[in-house]
Amino acid sequence: MMEEVIRIKGGKRLNGSVTVSGAKNATVALIPAVVLANGPVTLTGVPGIEDVDALSEILGLLKVSVVKKDETHLVFDPTNMENVDLDADVVTKLRASYYFMGALLGKYGKVRMKMPGGCYLGPRPIDLHIKGFEALGADVVYERGCYVIEAKELKGNHIFLDIASVGATINIMMAAVYAKGRTIIENAAKEPEIIDVATLLNKMGAHVRGAGTNVITIDGVNHLNGCFHEIIPDRIEAGTFVVMAACCSDKMEILNVIPKHIESLLLKLEESGVKMDIGVDRVTVYGNQVLKPIEVTTKPYPGFATDLQQPLTALLTQVNGVSRVSDTIYKERFKHCMELQRMGANIEVGDGCCEVHGPTKLYGSKVTATDLRCGASLVIAGLLAEGETEIHDVYHIDRGYDNIDGKLRDLGAMIERGEAEPIRG
Ligand code: EPU
């Protein structure tokens, strides 16, 4: 099979408006959560991304029906589902398949599944998820490439997370909704996606309180219904377009944004000199400014999102002076810097940090999206570069960005998909 690539002819200014899709990192938890219901669950605002297709495929294995009413509106019916072993390869395609651990354990008291996959950002252990399941009364073993998690009875417990992990918080919440008694998660993660999952669970009839703070309380219930839920906008996609607008546009309006969710980014960009109007559900960016260098350190929400440091780095190559980015969540999340260097960027990568010396001219090159947000960073660099950029391994980008090339074409970008030139040996 020929490899698909994205080609960008750089240098075009982007103008107009773009609408942000539903949040990937909420959606990838909301879809596994539907197995907890005993009736149909309707989700709207579902982004058109590969992770949704993979999770729908996993639901198919569990005999949960998935009906697409339109592009963003899906109905899931778990009424006739079966708790089969999840040992198919599709489970390893994405990280979020681990949410089936909490959801199936919560509903059936048993789950057997392969190790989840996802972007390589350095080691990504799931020890806190496992500890949480054990605290609720489950036994966890890893045998022949699969986790087997089983509990005679799940009982609420007081759980302290050593790290405020997004995945562990959501997974424990899902495992605890049917548990007997009260579960308290201390040092819970506070990301907006967690509130969205708790909202869905409560619409089903769960008793989850405190999502969005660092203490979440779950009182177990006996039954959960189907429900209707609209997914929150994707704050990382929104942030990616804001960064793009800051360096590649004269005026761009980003619609369907909750500005509070990207406040840390907006404040940093303001500090750098980007002019913006912040509305209730939109951000207008005036991109033609001379920017100052900034220092950014990623932190759990509401701190600066690790997922946005990679797109931001592409912008920093155009800033006058030396900017610094430290990632305290994923110390190895700097592979995009090597790719940006191929395009002419001057970046020194250190231990968990990088220093971007700007401004440097970028030149179109053949580069590789080593992970999802690296892909976004390279798209921005491609828009800025002189000549043509060819991005390989675009499946990483398609896992998490809904129609990124179509949205950019509508803004005036010269971006298209094609087949990679065969390598002549
Ligand atoms: N961690 C542990 N043990 C655990 C779980 C996490 O040590 O059991 C560590 C991680 O290694 C990391 C830190 O805790 O250093 C935070 O990880 P977290 O669990 O919060 O991350 P995640 O749930 O695996 C989600 C997003 C990521 C995003 C991070 C941080 C999903 C599916 N993924 O991952 O999104 O970077 O939170 O905000 O929600 C992306 O969208 O590109 C992406 C990678």
CSV table of C-alpha atoms and ligand atoms in Angstrom, one decimal:
chain,number,residue,atom,x,y,z
A,1,MET,CA,0.0,0.0,0.0
A,2,MET,CA,1.3,3.5,-0.8
A,3,GLU,CA,1.9,5.7,2.1
A,4,GLU,CA,-0.3,8.8,2.4
A,5,VAL,CA,1.5,12.1,3.0
A,6,ILE,CA,0.4,15.7,3.6
A,7,ARG,CA,2.1,18.3,1.4
A,8,ILE,CA,2.1,22.0,2.3
A,9,LYS,CA,3.3,24.9,0.1
A,10,GLY,CA,4.3,27.4,2.7
A,11,GLY,CA,4.1,31.2,2.8
A,12,LYS,CA,0.3,31.7,2.3
A,13,ARG,CA,-1.3,33.9,5.0
A,14,LEU,CA,-4.4,32.3,6.5
A,15,ASN,CA,-7.6,34.3,6.9
A,16,GLY,CA,-11.2,33.7,7.8
A,17,SER,CA,-12.8,31.5,10.5
A,18,VAL,CA,-12.5,27.9,11.6
A,19,THR,CA,-14.7,25.9,13.8
A,20,VAL,CA,-13.2,23.6,16.5
A,21,SER,CA,-14.5,20.0,16.7
A,22,GLY,CA,-15.5,18.1,19.8
A,23,ALA,CA,-12.7,17.2,22.3
A,24,LYS,CA,-10.6,14.2,21.3
A,25,ASN,CA,-9.5,13.4,24.9
A,26,ALA,CA,-13.1,13.7,26.2
A,27,THR,CA,-14.5,11.6,23.3
A,28,VAL,CA,-12.0,8.8,23.7
A,29,ALA,CA,-13.2,8.4,27.3
A,30,LEU,CA,-16.9,9.0,26.7
A,31,ILE,CA,-17.1,6.3,24.1
A,32,PRO,CA,-15.8,3.5,26.4
A,33,ALA,CA,-18.1,4.9,29.1
A,34,VAL,CA,-21.2,4.1,27.1
A,35,VAL,CA,-20.7,0.4,28.0
A,36,LEU,CA,-21.7,1.3,31.6
A,37,ALA,CA,-25.2,2.3,30.4
A,38,ASN,CA,-28.2,-0.1,30.1
A,39,GLY,CA,-29.7,1.8,27.2
A,40,PRO,CA,-28.8,3.9,24.1
A,41,VAL,CA,-26.3,6.7,24.6
A,42,THR,CA,-26.3,9.6,22.1
A,43,LEU,CA,-23.2,11.6,21.7
A,44,THR,CA,-23.1,14.8,19.6
A,45,GLY,CA,-20.1,16.8,18.6
A,46,VAL,CA,-18.1,13.6,18.0
A,47,PRO,CA,-14.9,14.6,16.1
A,48,GLY,CA,-14.1,12.8,12.8
A,49,ILE,CA,-10.8,11.2,14.0
A,50,GLU,CA,-9.3,7.8,13.6
A,51,ASP,CA,-9.4,7.2,17.4
A,52,VAL,CA,-13.2,7.3,17.2
A,53,ASP,CA,-13.1,4.6,14.5
A,54,ALA,CA,-10.8,2.4,16.5
A,55,LEU,CA,-13.0,2.7,19.6
A,56,SER,CA,-16.1,2.0,17.6
A,57,GLU,CA,-14.3,-1.1,16.3
A,58,ILE,CA,-13.7,-2.2,19.8
A,59,LEU,CA,-17.3,-1.6,20.7
A,60,GLY,CA,-18.2,-3.8,17.7
A,61,LEU,CA,-16.2,-6.6,19.3
A,62,LEU,CA,-18.3,-6.1,22.5
A,63,LYS,CA,-21.5,-6.2,20.4
A,64,VAL,CA,-22.4,-2.6,21.2
A,65,SER,CA,-24.2,-1.2,18.2
A,66,VAL,CA,-22.8,2.1,16.8
A,67,VAL,CA,-25.1,4.1,14.5
A,68,LYS,CA,-23.9,7.3,12.8
A,69,LYS,CA,-26.9,9.6,12.5
A,70,ASP,CA,-24.6,12.3,10.8
A,71,GLU,CA,-21.0,13.2,10.8
A,72,THR,CA,-20.8,14.2,14.5
A,73,HIS,CA,-23.9,12.5,16.0
A,74,LEU,CA,-23.5,8.9,17.0
A,75,VAL,CA,-25.9,6.5,18.9
A,76,PHE,CA,-24.4,3.7,20.9
A,77,ASP,CA,-26.5,0.9,22.2
A,78,PRO,CA,-25.0,-1.5,24.7
A,79,THR,CA,-28.3,-3.3,25.5
A,80,ASN,CA,-27.1,-6.6,23.9
A,81,MET,CA,-23.4,-6.3,24.7
A,82,GLU,CA,-21.1,-9.2,25.6
A,83,ASN,CA,-18.0,-8.8,27.8
A,84,VAL,CA,-15.6,-10.6,25.4
A,85,ASP,CA,-11.8,-10.6,25.7
A,86,LEU,CA,-10.2,-7.5,24.1
A,87,ASP,CA,-7.1,-9.1,22.6
A,88,ALA,CA,-7.5,-7.8,19.0
A,89,ASP,CA,-4.8,-5.6,17.5
A,90,VAL,CA,-7.1,-2.6,17.4
A,91,VAL,CA,-6.7,-2.2,21.2
A,92,THR,CA,-3.0,-1.5,20.7
A,93,LYS,CA,-3.7,1.3,18.2
A,94,LEU,CA,-4.5,3.9,20.8
A,95,ARG,CA,-3.8,4.8,24.4
A,96,ALA,CA,-7.5,5.4,25.3
A,97,SER,CA,-8.5,1.8,24.9
A,98,TYR,CA,-7.4,1.6,28.5
A,99,TYR,CA,-10.7,3.2,29.4
A,100,PHE,CA,-12.4,-0.1,28.6
A,101,MET,CA,-10.5,-1.4,31.7
A,102,GLY,CA,-12.4,0.8,34.1
A,103,ALA,CA,-15.7,0.7,32.2
A,104,LEU,CA,-15.9,-3.1,31.8
A,105,LEU,CA,-14.5,-3.8,35.3
A,106,GLY,CA,-17.2,-1.4,36.6
A,107,LYS,CA,-20.0,-3.0,34.8
A,108,TYR,CA,-19.0,-6.7,34.8
A,109,GLY,CA,-16.4,-7.1,37.5
A,110,LYS,CA,-14.0,-8.5,34.9
A,111,VAL,CA,-12.0,-7.4,32.0
A,112,ARG,CA,-9.3,-9.1,29.9
A,113,MET,CA,-7.5,-6.9,27.4
A,114,LYS,CA,-4.2,-6.2,25.6
A,115,MET,CA,-1.9,-3.4,26.6
A,116,PRO,CA,-3.0,-0.1,25.2
A,117,GLY,CA,-0.9,1.8,22.5
A,118,GLY,CA,-0.8,5.5,21.6
A,119,CYS,CA,1.8,8.1,21.0
A,120,TYR,CA,5.3,7.4,22.4
A,121,LEU,CA,6.1,10.3,24.6
A,122,GLY,CA,8.6,8.5,26.8
A,123,PRO,CA,7.5,5.9,29.4
A,124,ARG,CA,3.7,6.0,30.0
A,125,PRO,CA,3.0,3.6,32.9
A,126,ILE,CA,-0.5,2.8,34.0
A,127,ASP,CA,0.5,1.8,37.6
A,128,LEU,CA,-1.9,4.3,39.1
A,129,HIS,CA,-4.9,3.0,37.1
A,130,ILE,CA,-4.0,-0.5,38.4
A,131,LYS,CA,-3.5,0.6,42.0
A,132,GLY,CA,-6.9,2.3,41.8
A,133,PHE,CA,-8.6,-0.9,40.6
A,134,GLU,CA,-6.9,-2.9,43.3
A,135,ALA,CA,-8.1,-0.4,45.9
A,136,LEU,CA,-11.6,-1.0,44.8
A,137,GLY,CA,-11.1,-4.7,45.4
A,138,ALA,CA,-9.9,-6.0,42.0
A,139,ASP,CA,-7.1,-8.5,41.4
A,140,VAL,CA,-4.9,-7.5,38.5
A,141,VAL,CA,-2.5,-9.9,36.7
A,142,TYR,CA,-0.6,-9.5,33.4
A,143,GLU,CA,-0.4,-12.7,31.5
A,144,ARG,CA,0.4,-13.6,27.9
A,145,GLY,CA,0.3,-10.0,26.8
A,146,CYS,CA,-3.0,-9.2,28.4
A,147,TYR,CA,-4.2,-7.6,31.6
A,148,VAL,CA,-6.7,-9.7,33.5
A,149,ILE,CA,-8.6,-7.5,36.0
A,150,GLU,CA,-11.2,-9.2,38.1
A,151,ALA,CA,-13.2,-8.5,41.3
A,152,LYS,CA,-15.8,-10.6,43.1
A,153,GLU,CA,-17.3,-7.3,44.4
A,154,LEU,CA,-16.1,-3.7,43.9
A,155,LYS,CA,-16.2,-1.7,47.1
A,156,GLY,CA,-15.7,2.1,47.4
A,157,ASN,CA,-12.4,3.2,48.9
A,158,HIS,CA,-10.3,6.3,49.6
A,159,ILE,CA,-7.7,6.6,46.9
A,160,PHE,CA,-4.8,9.0,46.8
A,161,LEU,CA,-3.2,9.5,43.4
A,162,ASP,CA,0.6,10.0,43.6
A,163,ILE,CA,0.3,12.0,40.3
A,164,ALA,CA,-2.8,13.8,39.2
A,165,SER,CA,-3.2,11.5,36.2
A,166,VAL,CA,-6.0,12.2,33.7
A,167,GLY,CA,-6.3,8.6,32.6
A,168,ALA,CA,-6.2,7.1,36.1
A,169,THR,CA,-8.8,9.6,37.4
A,170,ILE,CA,-11.2,8.8,34.6
A,171,ASN,CA,-10.6,5.1,34.8
A,172,ILE,CA,-11.1,4.9,38.5
A,173,MET,CA,-14.3,7.1,38.2
A,174,MET,CA,-15.7,4.6,35.7
A,175,ALA,CA,-14.8,1.5,37.8
A,176,ALA,CA,-16.4,3.1,40.9
A,177,VAL,CA,-19.8,4.1,39.5
A,178,TYR,CA,-21.3,0.7,40.3
A,179,ALA,CA,-19.1,-0.1,43.4
A,180,LYS,CA,-20.7,-0.5,46.7
A,181,GLY,CA,-20.5,2.6,48.9
A,182,ARG,CA,-18.4,5.7,48.5
A,183,THR,CA,-15.1,6.2,46.5
A,184,ILE,CA,-13.0,9.3,47.1
A,185,ILE,CA,-10.3,10.1,44.7
A,186,GLU,CA,-7.8,12.6,46.2
A,187,ASN,CA,-5.3,14.5,44.1
A,188,ALA,CA,-7.6,13.8,41.1
A,189,ALA,CA,-6.7,15.5,37.8
A,190,LYS,CA,-8.8,18.6,37.1
A,191,GLU,CA,-8.8,18.6,33.2
A,192,PRO,CA,-12.0,19.8,31.5
A,193,GLU,CA,-12.3,16.3,29.9
A,194,ILE,CA,-12.8,14.8,33.4
A,195,ILE,CA,-15.7,17.1,34.0
A,196,ASP,CA,-17.2,16.0,30.7
A,197,VAL,CA,-17.0,12.3,31.6
A,198,ALA,CA,-18.5,13.0,35.0
A,199,THR,CA,-21.3,14.9,33.4
A,200,LEU,CA,-22.1,12.0,31.1
A,201,LEU,CA,-22.0,9.5,34.0
A,202,ASN,CA,-24.3,11.7,36.0
A,203,LYS,CA,-26.7,12.0,33.1
A,204,MET,CA,-26.8,8.2,33.1
A,205,GLY,CA,-27.7,8.3,36.8
A,206,ALA,CA,-24.3,8.0,38.5
A,207,HIS,CA,-23.5,10.1,41.6
A,208,VAL,CA,-20.2,11.7,40.9
A,209,ARG,CA,-19.3,15.0,42.7
A,210,GLY,CA,-16.3,17.3,42.6
A,211,ALA,CA,-15.1,16.6,39.0
A,212,GLY,CA,-12.9,19.6,38.1
A,213,THR,CA,-11.5,19.9,41.6
A,214,ASN,CA,-8.8,17.7,43.1
A,215,VAL,CA,-11.3,15.6,45.2
A,216,ILE,CA,-13.9,13.5,43.4
A,217,THR,CA,-16.5,11.6,45.3
A,218,ILE,CA,-18.4,8.7,43.7
A,219,ASP,CA,-21.4,7.1,45.5
A,220,GLY,CA,-22.1,3.7,43.9
A,221,VAL,CA,-25.5,3.1,42.2
A,222,ASN,CA,-27.2,-0.1,41.0
A,223,HIS,CA,-28.4,1.0,37.6
A,224,LEU,CA,-27.3,3.4,34.8
A,225,ASN,CA,-29.6,4.6,31.9
A,226,GLY,CA,-28.8,5.7,28.4
A,227,CYS,CA,-28.7,9.5,27.8
A,228,PHE,CA,-27.9,12.3,25.4
A,229,HIS,CA,-24.6,14.3,25.7
A,230,GLU,CA,-22.9,17.0,23.7
A,231,ILE,CA,-19.1,16.8,23.9
A,232,ILE,CA,-17.1,19.9,24.9
A,233,PRO,CA,-14.9,21.6,22.3
A,234,ASP,CA,-11.4,20.4,21.8
A,235,ARG,CA,-9.1,22.8,23.8
A,236,ILE,CA,-6.0,21.4,22.2
A,237,GLU,CA,-7.3,21.8,18.6
A,238,ALA,CA,-8.5,25.3,19.6
A,239,GLY,CA,-5.0,26.1,21.0
A,240,THR,CA,-3.4,24.7,17.8
A,241,PHE,CA,-5.4,27.0,15.6
A,242,VAL,CA,-4.7,30.0,17.9
A,243,VAL,CA,-1.0,29.3,17.6
A,244,MET,CA,-1.3,28.9,13.9
A,245,ALA,CA,-3.2,32.1,13.6
A,246,ALA,CA,-0.6,33.9,15.7
A,247,CYS,CA,2.2,33.1,13.2
A,248,CYS,CA,0.4,32.4,9.9
A,249,SER,CA,-2.6,34.8,9.6
A,250,ASP,CA,-3.5,38.4,9.5
A,251,LYS,CA,-6.9,37.8,11.2
A,252,MET,CA,-8.4,34.5,12.1
A,253,GLU,CA,-11.5,33.7,14.1
A,254,ILE,CA,-11.5,30.5,16.0
A,255,LEU,CA,-15.1,29.4,16.8
A,256,ASN,CA,-16.5,26.9,19.3
A,257,VAL,CA,-13.9,27.5,22.0
A,258,ILE,CA,-14.2,27.7,25.7
A,259,PRO,CA,-11.5,30.4,26.2
A,260,LYS,CA,-11.1,29.5,29.9
A,261,HIS,CA,-9.9,26.1,28.8
A,262,ILE,CA,-6.9,27.6,27.0
A,263,GLU,CA,-6.3,30.5,29.3
A,264,SER,CA,-2.7,29.5,30.1
A,265,LEU,CA,-1.9,29.5,26.3
A,266,LEU,CA,-3.7,32.8,25.7
A,267,LEU,CA,-1.9,34.5,28.5
A,268,LYS,CA,1.5,33.3,27.3
A,269,LEU,CA,0.7,34.5,23.7
A,270,GLU,CA,-0.4,37.8,25.0
A,271,GLU,CA,2.9,38.1,26.9
A,272,SER,CA,4.7,37.4,23.7
A,273,GLY,CA,2.8,40.2,21.9
A,274,VAL,CA,0.0,38.4,20.1
A,275,LYS,CA,-3.1,40.6,19.7
A,276,MET,CA,-6.4,38.8,20.4
A,277,ASP,CA,-10.1,39.5,21.1
A,278,ILE,CA,-11.5,36.9,23.5
A,279,GLY,CA,-15.2,36.4,23.2
A,280,VAL,CA,-17.6,34.0,25.0
A,281,ASP,CA,-17.1,31.1,22.6
A,282,ARG,CA,-14.5,32.5,20.2
A,283,VAL,CA,-11.1,33.9,19.9
A,284,THR,CA,-10.0,36.3,17.2
A,285,VAL,CA,-6.3,36.5,16.6
A,286,TYR,CA,-4.5,39.3,14.7
A,287,GLY,CA,-1.3,37.6,13.7
A,288,ASN,CA,0.8,40.3,12.1
A,289,GLN,CA,2.8,41.2,15.2
A,290,VAL,CA,6.5,41.2,16.2
A,291,LEU,CA,6.7,38.7,19.0
A,292,LYS,CA,8.9,38.6,22.1
A,293,PRO,CA,10.5,35.3,23.4
A,294,ILE,CA,8.7,33.5,26.2
A,295,GLU,CA,9.3,30.8,28.8
A,296,VAL,CA,6.8,28.0,29.1
A,297,THR,CA,6.6,25.1,31.6
A,298,THR,CA,3.9,22.5,31.1
A,299,LYS,CA,1.8,21.6,34.1
A,300,PRO,CA,-1.4,19.7,34.8
A,301,TYR,CA,-4.6,21.8,34.1
A,302,PRO,CA,-5.0,24.7,34.5
A,303,GLY,CA,-1.3,25.0,33.8
A,304,PHE,CA,0.1,25.1,30.3
A,305,ALA,CA,-0.9,21.9,28.5
A,306,THR,CA,1.9,19.5,27.4
A,307,ASP,CA,-0.1,18.8,24.3
A,308,LEU,CA,0.3,22.5,23.2
A,309,GLN,CA,4.0,22.9,23.8
A,310,GLN,CA,4.8,21.1,20.5
A,311,PRO,CA,2.7,23.3,18.3
A,312,LEU,CA,3.9,26.4,20.2
A,313,THR,CA,7.6,25.5,19.5
A,314,ALA,CA,7.0,25.9,15.7
A,315,LEU,CA,5.8,29.5,16.4
A,316,LEU,CA,8.8,30.2,18.7
A,317,THR,CA,11.1,29.6,15.8
A,318,GLN,CA,9.8,32.9,14.4
A,319,VAL,CA,10.2,34.9,17.6
A,320,ASN,CA,12.9,37.4,18.0
A,321,GLY,CA,15.2,36.0,20.8
A,322,VAL,CA,15.6,32.8,22.8
A,323,SER,CA,12.5,31.1,24.1
A,324,ARG,CA,12.5,28.1,26.5
A,325,VAL,CA,10.0,25.2,26.8
A,326,SER,CA,10.1,22.7,29.8
A,327,ASP,CA,7.8,19.8,29.9
A,328,THR,CA,7.3,18.5,33.4
A,329,ILE,CA,4.6,15.9,32.3
A,330,TYR,CA,6.5,14.1,29.5
A,331,LYS,CA,10.3,14.8,29.7
A,332,GLU,CA,10.9,13.1,26.3
A,333,ARG,CA,8.2,14.9,24.4
A,334,PHE,CA,10.7,16.8,22.1
A,335,LYS,CA,11.0,14.6,19.0
A,336,HIS,CA,9.3,17.4,17.0
A,337,CYS,CA,12.4,19.5,17.6
A,338,MET,CA,14.6,17.2,15.5
A,339,GLU,CA,12.0,17.5,12.7
A,340,LEU,CA,11.8,21.3,13.0
A,341,GLN,CA,15.6,21.4,12.8
A,342,ARG,CA,15.5,19.6,9.5
A,343,MET,CA,13.4,22.6,8.3
A,344,GLY,CA,16.0,25.1,9.5
A,345,ALA,CA,15.0,25.7,13.1
A,346,ASN,CA,17.7,26.4,15.7
A,347,ILE,CA,16.7,24.5,18.8
A,348,GLU,CA,18.8,23.0,21.5
A,349,VAL,CA,17.2,20.1,23.2
A,350,GLY,CA,18.1,19.4,26.9
A,351,ASP,CA,16.8,17.1,29.6
A,352,GLY,CA,13.0,17.7,29.6
A,353,CYS,CA,13.4,21.1,27.9
A,354,CYS,CA,14.4,22.9,24.8
A,355,GLU,CA,15.7,26.4,23.9
A,356,VAL,CA,14.5,27.9,20.7
A,357,HIS,CA,16.7,30.5,19.0
A,358,GLY,CA,14.7,32.7,16.7
A,359,PRO,CA,13.9,34.0,14.3
A,360,THR,CA,15.0,31.4,11.8
A,361,LYS,CA,13.7,31.0,8.2
A,362,LEU,CA,12.1,27.6,7.7
A,363,TYR,CA,12.5,25.6,4.5
A,364,GLY,CA,10.1,23.0,3.1
A,365,SER,CA,11.5,19.5,3.7
A,366,LYS,CA,10.5,15.8,4.1
A,367,VAL,CA,9.6,15.4,7.8
A,368,THR,CA,7.9,12.8,10.0
A,369,ALA,CA,5.0,13.2,12.4
A,370,THR,CA,6.6,11.1,15.2
A,371,ASP,CA,3.4,11.6,17.3
A,372,LEU,CA,0.1,13.5,17.1
A,373,ARG,CA,1.2,16.9,18.4
A,374,CYS,CA,4.5,16.7,16.6
A,375,GLY,CA,2.4,16.4,13.5
A,376,ALA,CA,0.5,19.6,14.4
A,377,SER,CA,3.9,21.3,15.0
A,378,LEU,CA,5.1,20.3,11.6
A,379,VAL,CA,1.9,21.5,9.9
A,380,ILE,CA,2.5,24.9,11.4
A,381,ALA,CA,6.1,24.8,10.4
A,382,GLY,CA,5.0,23.8,6.9
A,383,LEU,CA,2.7,26.8,6.7
A,384,LEU,CA,5.5,29.1,7.6
A,385,ALA,CA,8.2,27.5,5.5
A,386,GLU,CA,9.5,28.5,2.1
A,387,GLY,CA,8.8,25.8,-0.5
A,388,GLU,CA,7.1,22.4,0.0
A,389,THR,CA,6.9,20.4,3.1
A,390,GLU,CA,6.0,16.7,2.9
A,391,ILE,CA,4.8,15.2,6.2
A,392,HIS,CA,5.1,11.4,6.6
A,393,ASP,CA,3.3,9.2,9.1
A,394,VAL,CA,0.2,11.4,8.9
A,395,TYR,CA,-1.9,8.7,10.6
A,396,HIS,CA,-0.7,10.2,13.9
A,397,ILE,CA,-2.3,13.5,12.9
A,398,ASP,CA,-5.5,11.8,11.8
A,399,ARG,CA,-5.8,10.0,15.1
A,400,GLY,CA,-6.5,13.4,16.8
A,401,TYR,CA,-7.3,16.3,14.4
A,402,ASP,CA,-10.6,16.3,12.6
A,403,ASN,CA,-10.1,17.2,8.9
A,404,ILE,CA,-7.1,19.4,9.6
A,405,ASP,CA,-6.2,19.8,5.9
A,406,GLY,CA,-9.8,20.6,4.9
A,407,LYS,CA,-10.1,23.3,7.6
A,408,LEU,CA,-6.8,24.8,6.6
A,409,ARG,CA,-7.7,24.8,2.9
A,410,ASP,CA,-10.8,26.8,3.9
A,411,LEU,CA,-8.5,29.3,5.5
A,412,GLY,CA,-6.5,29.7,2.3
A,413,ALA,CA,-3.7,27.2,3.0
A,414,MET,CA,-2.1,25.3,0.1
A,415,ILE,CA,-2.3,21.8,1.7
A,416,GLU,CA,-3.2,18.5,0.1
A,417,ARG,CA,-2.9,14.8,0.6
A,418,GLY,CA,-1.0,12.6,-1.7
A,419,GLU,CA,1.1,9.5,-2.0
A,420,ALA,CA,4.7,9.4,-1.0
A,421,GLU,CA,7.2,9.1,-3.8
A,422,PRO,CA,8.5,5.6,-3.9
A,423,ILE,CA,12.1,5.4,-2.5
A,424,ARG,CA,14.5,4.4,-5.3
A,425,GLY,CA,17.2,2.2,-4.0
B,1,EPU,N1,1.6,8.5,35.0
B,1,EPU,C1,2.2,7.5,35.8
B,1,EPU,N2,1.4,6.4,36.1
B,1,EPU,C2,0.1,6.3,35.7
B,1,EPU,C3,-0.4,7.3,34.9
B,1,EPU,C4,0.3,8.4,34.5
B,1,EPU,O1,3.3,7.6,36.2
B,1,EPU,O2,-0.5,5.3,36.0
B,1,EPU,C5,2.4,9.7,34.6
B,1,EPU,C6,2.6,9.8,33.1
B,1,EPU,O3,3.7,9.1,32.7
B,1,EPU,C7,2.8,11.3,32.9
B,1,EPU,C8,1.8,11.9,34.0
B,1,EPU,O4,1.6,10.9,34.9
B,1,EPU,O5,4.1,11.7,33.2
B,1,EPU,C9,0.5,12.4,33.5
B,1,EPU,O6,-0.1,11.4,32.7
B,1,EPU,P1,-1.7,11.3,32.5
B,1,EPU,O7,-2.1,9.9,33.0
B,1,EPU,O8,-2.3,12.5,33.0
B,1,EPU,O9,-1.8,11.2,30.9
B,1,EPU,P2,-2.7,10.3,30.0
B,1,EPU,O10,-4.0,10.1,30.7
B,1,EPU,O11,-2.0,9.1,29.6
B,1,EPU,C10,-3.8,12.3,28.8
B,1,EPU,C11,-4.0,12.6,27.3
B,1,EPU,C12,-2.7,13.1,26.7
B,1,EPU,C13,-2.1,14.3,27.5
B,1,EPU,C14,-2.0,13.9,29.0
B,1,EPU,C15,-1.5,15.0,29.9
B,1,EPU,C16,-5.7,11.1,26.7
B,1,EPU,C17,-6.1,10.0,25.9
B,1,EPU,N3,-4.5,11.5,26.6
B,1,EPU,O12,-2.9,11.2,28.8
B,1,EPU,O13,-3.0,13.5,25.4
B,1,EPU,O14,-0.9,14.6,27.0
B,1,EPU,O15,-3.3,13.4,29.5
B,1,EPU,O16,-2.4,16.0,29.9
B,1,EPU,O17,-6.6,11.8,27.3
B,1,EPU,C18,-2.5,14.0,23.2
B,1,EPU,O18,-3.7,14.4,23.1
B,1,EPU,O19,-1.7,14.3,22.3
B,1,EPU,C19,-2.1,13.3,24.4
B,1,EPU,C20,-1.0,12.6,24.4
